[in-house]
Every structure is written in structure tokens, then in C-alpha cells.
Short mmCIF file of C-alpha atoms in Angstrom, two decimals:
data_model
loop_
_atom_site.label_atom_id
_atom_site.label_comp_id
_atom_site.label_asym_id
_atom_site.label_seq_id
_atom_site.Cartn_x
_atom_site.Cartn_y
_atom_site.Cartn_z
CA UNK A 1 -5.53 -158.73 -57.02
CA UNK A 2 -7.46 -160.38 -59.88
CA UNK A 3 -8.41 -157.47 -63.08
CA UNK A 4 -12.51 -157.40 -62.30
CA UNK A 5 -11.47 -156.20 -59.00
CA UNK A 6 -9.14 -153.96 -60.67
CA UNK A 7 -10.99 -152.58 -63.13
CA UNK A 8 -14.33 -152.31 -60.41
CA UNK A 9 -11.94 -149.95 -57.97
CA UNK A 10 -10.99 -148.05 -60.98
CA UNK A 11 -14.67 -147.56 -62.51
CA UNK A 12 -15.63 -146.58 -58.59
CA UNK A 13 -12.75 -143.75 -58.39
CA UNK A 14 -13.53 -142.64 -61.95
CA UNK A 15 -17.27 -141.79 -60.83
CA UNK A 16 -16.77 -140.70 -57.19
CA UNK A 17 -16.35 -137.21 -58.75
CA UNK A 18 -19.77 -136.94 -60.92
CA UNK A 19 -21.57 -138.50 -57.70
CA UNK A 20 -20.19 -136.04 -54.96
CA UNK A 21 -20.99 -133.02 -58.00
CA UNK A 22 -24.62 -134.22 -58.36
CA UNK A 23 -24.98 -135.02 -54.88
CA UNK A 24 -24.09 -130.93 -53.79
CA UNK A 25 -24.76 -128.50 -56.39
CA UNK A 26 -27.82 -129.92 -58.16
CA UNK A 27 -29.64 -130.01 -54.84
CA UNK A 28 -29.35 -126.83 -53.81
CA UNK A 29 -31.72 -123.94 -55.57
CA UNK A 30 -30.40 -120.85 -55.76
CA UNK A 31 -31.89 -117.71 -57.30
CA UNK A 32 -30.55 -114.12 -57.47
CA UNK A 33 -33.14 -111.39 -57.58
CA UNK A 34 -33.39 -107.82 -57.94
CA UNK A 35 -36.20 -105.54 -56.94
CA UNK A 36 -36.93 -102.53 -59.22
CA UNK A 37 -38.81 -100.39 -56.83
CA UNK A 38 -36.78 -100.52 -53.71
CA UNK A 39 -33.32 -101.39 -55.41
CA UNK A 40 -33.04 -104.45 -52.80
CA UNK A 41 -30.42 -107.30 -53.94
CA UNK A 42 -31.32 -110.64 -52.90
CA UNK A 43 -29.02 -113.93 -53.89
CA UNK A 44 -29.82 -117.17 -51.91
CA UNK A 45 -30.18 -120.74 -51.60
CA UNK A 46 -33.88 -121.49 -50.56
CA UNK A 47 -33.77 -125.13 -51.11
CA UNK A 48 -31.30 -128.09 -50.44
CA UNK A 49 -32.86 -131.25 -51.80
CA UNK A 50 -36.38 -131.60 -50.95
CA UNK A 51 -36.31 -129.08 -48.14
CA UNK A 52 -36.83 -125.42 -48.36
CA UNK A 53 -34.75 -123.53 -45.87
CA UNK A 54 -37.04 -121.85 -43.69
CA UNK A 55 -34.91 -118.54 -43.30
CA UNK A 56 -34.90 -118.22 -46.97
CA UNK A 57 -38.47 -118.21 -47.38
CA UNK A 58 -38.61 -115.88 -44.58
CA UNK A 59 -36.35 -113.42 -46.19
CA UNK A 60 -37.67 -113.84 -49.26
CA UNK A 61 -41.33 -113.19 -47.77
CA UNK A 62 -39.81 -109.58 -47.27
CA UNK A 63 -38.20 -108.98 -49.88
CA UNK A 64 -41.21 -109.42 -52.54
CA UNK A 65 -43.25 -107.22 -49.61
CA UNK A 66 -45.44 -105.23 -50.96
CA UNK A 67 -43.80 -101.91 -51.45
CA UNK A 68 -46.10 -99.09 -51.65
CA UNK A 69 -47.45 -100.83 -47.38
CA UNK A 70 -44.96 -102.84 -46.29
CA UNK A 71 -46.93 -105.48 -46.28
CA UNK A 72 -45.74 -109.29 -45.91
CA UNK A 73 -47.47 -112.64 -46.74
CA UNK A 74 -46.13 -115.91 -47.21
CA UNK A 75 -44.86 -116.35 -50.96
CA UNK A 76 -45.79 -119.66 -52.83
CA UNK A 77 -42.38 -121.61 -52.38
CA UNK A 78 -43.46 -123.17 -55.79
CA UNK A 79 -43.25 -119.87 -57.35
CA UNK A 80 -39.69 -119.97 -56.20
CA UNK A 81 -38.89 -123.12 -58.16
CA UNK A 82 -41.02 -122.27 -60.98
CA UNK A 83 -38.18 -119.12 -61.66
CA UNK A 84 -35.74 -121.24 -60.78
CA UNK A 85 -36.72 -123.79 -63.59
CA UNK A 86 -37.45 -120.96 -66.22
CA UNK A 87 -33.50 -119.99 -65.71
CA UNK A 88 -32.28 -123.67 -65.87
CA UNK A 89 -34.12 -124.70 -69.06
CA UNK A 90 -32.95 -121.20 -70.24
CA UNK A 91 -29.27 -122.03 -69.65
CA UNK A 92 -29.29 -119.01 -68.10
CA UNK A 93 -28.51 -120.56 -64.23
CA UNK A 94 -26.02 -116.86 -63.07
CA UNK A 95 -28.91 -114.49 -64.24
CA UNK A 96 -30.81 -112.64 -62.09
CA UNK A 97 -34.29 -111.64 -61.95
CA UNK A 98 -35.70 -108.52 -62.06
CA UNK A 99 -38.66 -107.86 -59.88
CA UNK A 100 -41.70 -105.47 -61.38
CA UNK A 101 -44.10 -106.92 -58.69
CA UNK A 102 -44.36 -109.79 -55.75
CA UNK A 103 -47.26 -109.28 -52.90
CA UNK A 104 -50.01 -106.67 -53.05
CA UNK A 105 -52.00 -106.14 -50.49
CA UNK A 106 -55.37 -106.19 -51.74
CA UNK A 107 -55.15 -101.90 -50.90
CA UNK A 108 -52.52 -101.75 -53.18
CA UNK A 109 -54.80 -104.43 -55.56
CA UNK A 110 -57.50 -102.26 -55.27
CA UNK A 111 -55.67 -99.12 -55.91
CA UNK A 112 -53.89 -100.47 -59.27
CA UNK A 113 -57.21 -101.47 -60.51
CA UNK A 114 -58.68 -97.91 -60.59
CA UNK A 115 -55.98 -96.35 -62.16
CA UNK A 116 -54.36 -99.06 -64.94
CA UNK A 117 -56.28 -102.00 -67.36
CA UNK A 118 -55.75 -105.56 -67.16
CA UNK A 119 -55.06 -106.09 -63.08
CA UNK A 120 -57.48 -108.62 -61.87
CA UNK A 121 -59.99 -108.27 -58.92
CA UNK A 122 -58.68 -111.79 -57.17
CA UNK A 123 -55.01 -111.52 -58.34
CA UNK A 124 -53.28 -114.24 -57.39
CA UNK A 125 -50.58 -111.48 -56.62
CA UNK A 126 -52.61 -111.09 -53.22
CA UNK A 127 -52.00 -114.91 -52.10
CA UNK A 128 -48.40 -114.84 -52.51
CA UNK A 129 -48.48 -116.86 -55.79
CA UNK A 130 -47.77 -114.75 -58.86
CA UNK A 131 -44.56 -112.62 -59.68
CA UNK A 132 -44.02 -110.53 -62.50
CA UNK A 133 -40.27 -110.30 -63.96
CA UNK A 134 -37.76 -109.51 -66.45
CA UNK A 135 -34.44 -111.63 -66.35
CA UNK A 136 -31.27 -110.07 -66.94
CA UNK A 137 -29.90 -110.12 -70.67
CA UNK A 138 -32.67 -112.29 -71.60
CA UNK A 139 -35.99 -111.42 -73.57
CA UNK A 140 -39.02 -111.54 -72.46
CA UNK A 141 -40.61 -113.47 -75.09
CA UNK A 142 -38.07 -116.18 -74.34
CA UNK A 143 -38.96 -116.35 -70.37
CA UNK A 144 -42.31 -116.61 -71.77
CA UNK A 145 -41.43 -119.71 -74.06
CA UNK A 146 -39.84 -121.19 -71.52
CA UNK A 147 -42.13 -120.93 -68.74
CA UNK A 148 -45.06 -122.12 -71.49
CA UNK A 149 -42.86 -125.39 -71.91
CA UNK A 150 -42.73 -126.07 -68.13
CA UNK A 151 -46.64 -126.27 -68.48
CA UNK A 152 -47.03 -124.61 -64.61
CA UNK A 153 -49.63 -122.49 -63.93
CA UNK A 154 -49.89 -118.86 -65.59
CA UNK A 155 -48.20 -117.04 -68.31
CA UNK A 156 -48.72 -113.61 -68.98
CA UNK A 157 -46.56 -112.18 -71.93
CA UNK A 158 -46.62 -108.12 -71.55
CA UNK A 159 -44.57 -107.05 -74.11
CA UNK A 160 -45.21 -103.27 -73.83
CA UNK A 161 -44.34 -103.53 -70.67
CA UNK A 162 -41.52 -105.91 -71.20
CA UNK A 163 -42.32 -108.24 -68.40
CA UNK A 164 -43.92 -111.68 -67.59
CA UNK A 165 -46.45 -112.97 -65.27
CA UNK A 166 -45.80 -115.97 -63.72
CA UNK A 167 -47.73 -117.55 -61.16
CA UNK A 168 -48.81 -120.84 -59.67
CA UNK A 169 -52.59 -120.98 -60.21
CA UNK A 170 -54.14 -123.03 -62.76
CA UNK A 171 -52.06 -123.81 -66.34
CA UNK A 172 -53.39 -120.98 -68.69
CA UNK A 173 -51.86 -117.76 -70.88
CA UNK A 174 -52.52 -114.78 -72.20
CA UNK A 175 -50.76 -111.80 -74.01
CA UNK A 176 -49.31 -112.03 -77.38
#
């Protein structure tokens, strides 16, 4: 056994490990949610590499339902990886999100427009592709930095209401 053969098998089982680590847990997405209004506890992998897992996005279809009807639609999977970035580049990967409001129907739209300011006529929150959330022991204003950074679609900073708007529509902000 000549020593670049030697040192080669030894630089191969050094690195094995850090391959077979990026090769498992950095491809699958996971994200841990927690809906105010119905107390519902959701943790799950919705992505493995490239591929979102079908009965993930199914469940999670149901679990941002809209509350108040029951109501389903098909959630933006982007939206899903948009909070799942916003926890990464907040070092924050074990937190959980907190869940103000997923889908409205456009009743409940149209309902929440007579009776509060500031909810839009074509939300995107009726298309499945705006969520607005806390994330546990984290403030606000920092989801809102870091989801500005990611430059991805809207950023609403409600600090009153101590929650962000995210959503997948085109890059803009608003709030303070």
C-alpha cells in the first residue's frame, strides 16, 4: 500500500460522515406550527430534497383552513419554505410558529373587511399565499428583518398586533 493511497482512504472515511449528514437532514424541511384559534399542533416534514410530500401539503391544506367555514384551498408550498427560511437564517430551526391567520374564504375576507382597517379586498390570504405569524420566543420585528433579507414577496410588520404578514406575491412592505 503506497501513502497517496493511504492518505486518499483516510481523507474518504474522514468525510463519509459530513456527506451522509448533508445528504439527510439538510434535505428534508420541517416546520412545527401552532394554530391560535383552534389550538391544532402541527410538526412535519413537507419536503425531502426537491420534492414536496404530497400528504404534507394535504394536511397542511387543513390545518391553515379557514376557521370561522371550514374552508380548504391549496396553500402556496412556497409559503411553506419561505417560513421555513425565516427560521433557518434566524437560527431559530426547533421554533415553532404561531398561526394568527392562513386561508380565508373570501366570506370570511369580506366579513373582516367591514368590521377591522387595513384587510385588503384581493388578499392574497384568499389564494392560499399569505400567512400571518408570530414565532415562538422570537420578536416580531426580527421575523420581519429576516424575512426583508430573504427579499420574497410581502412583509407586513404589525406591531400592535405583534404579528407578521408574509406572503408570496410580489417583493414589497409595509408597517413600521
Amino acid at each position: 500500500m503506497n501513502r497517496r493511497y493511504f492518505l486518499g482512504a483516510g481523507l474518504a472515511v474522514a468525510s463519509a460522515p459530513v456527506w451522509a449528514r448533508r445528504s439527510t437532514s439538510a434535505d428534508v424541511r420541517t416546520i412545527s406550527l401552532h394554530h391560535l384559534h383552534t389550538d391544532e399542533r402541527l410538526r412535519i416534514d413537507y419536503r425531502i430534497g426537491e420534492h414536496y410530500q404530497r400528504s404534507a401539503l394535504q394536511r397542511l391544506n387543513n390545518f391553515l383552513r379557514d376557521f370561522r367555514t371550514g374552508d380548504e384551498t391549496a396553500i402556496d408550498p412556497q409559503l411553506f419554505d419561505l417560513l421555513y427560511d425565516v427560521k433557518e437564517r434566524l437560527g431559530h430551526s426547533e421554533g415553532t410558529f404561531e398561526i394568527i391567520s392562513g386561508y380565508r374564504s373570501p366570506h370570511t375576507n369580506n366579513m373582516l373587511r367591514r368590521t377591522s382597517s387595513g384587510v385588503a379586498r384581493r388578499s392574497l390570504h384568499m389564494t392560499g399565499k399569505a400567512i400571518d405569524v408570530r414565532l415562538t420566543e422570537m420578536p416580531t420585528r426580527s421575523i420581519r428583518d429576516a424575512a426583508l433579507t430573504l427579499g420574497r414577496g410581502g412583509v407586513g410588520y404589525y406591531s400592535r398586533s405583534d404579528f407578521v404578514h408574509l406572503d408570496t406575491g410580489r417583493v414589497r412592505r409595509w408597517g413600521a
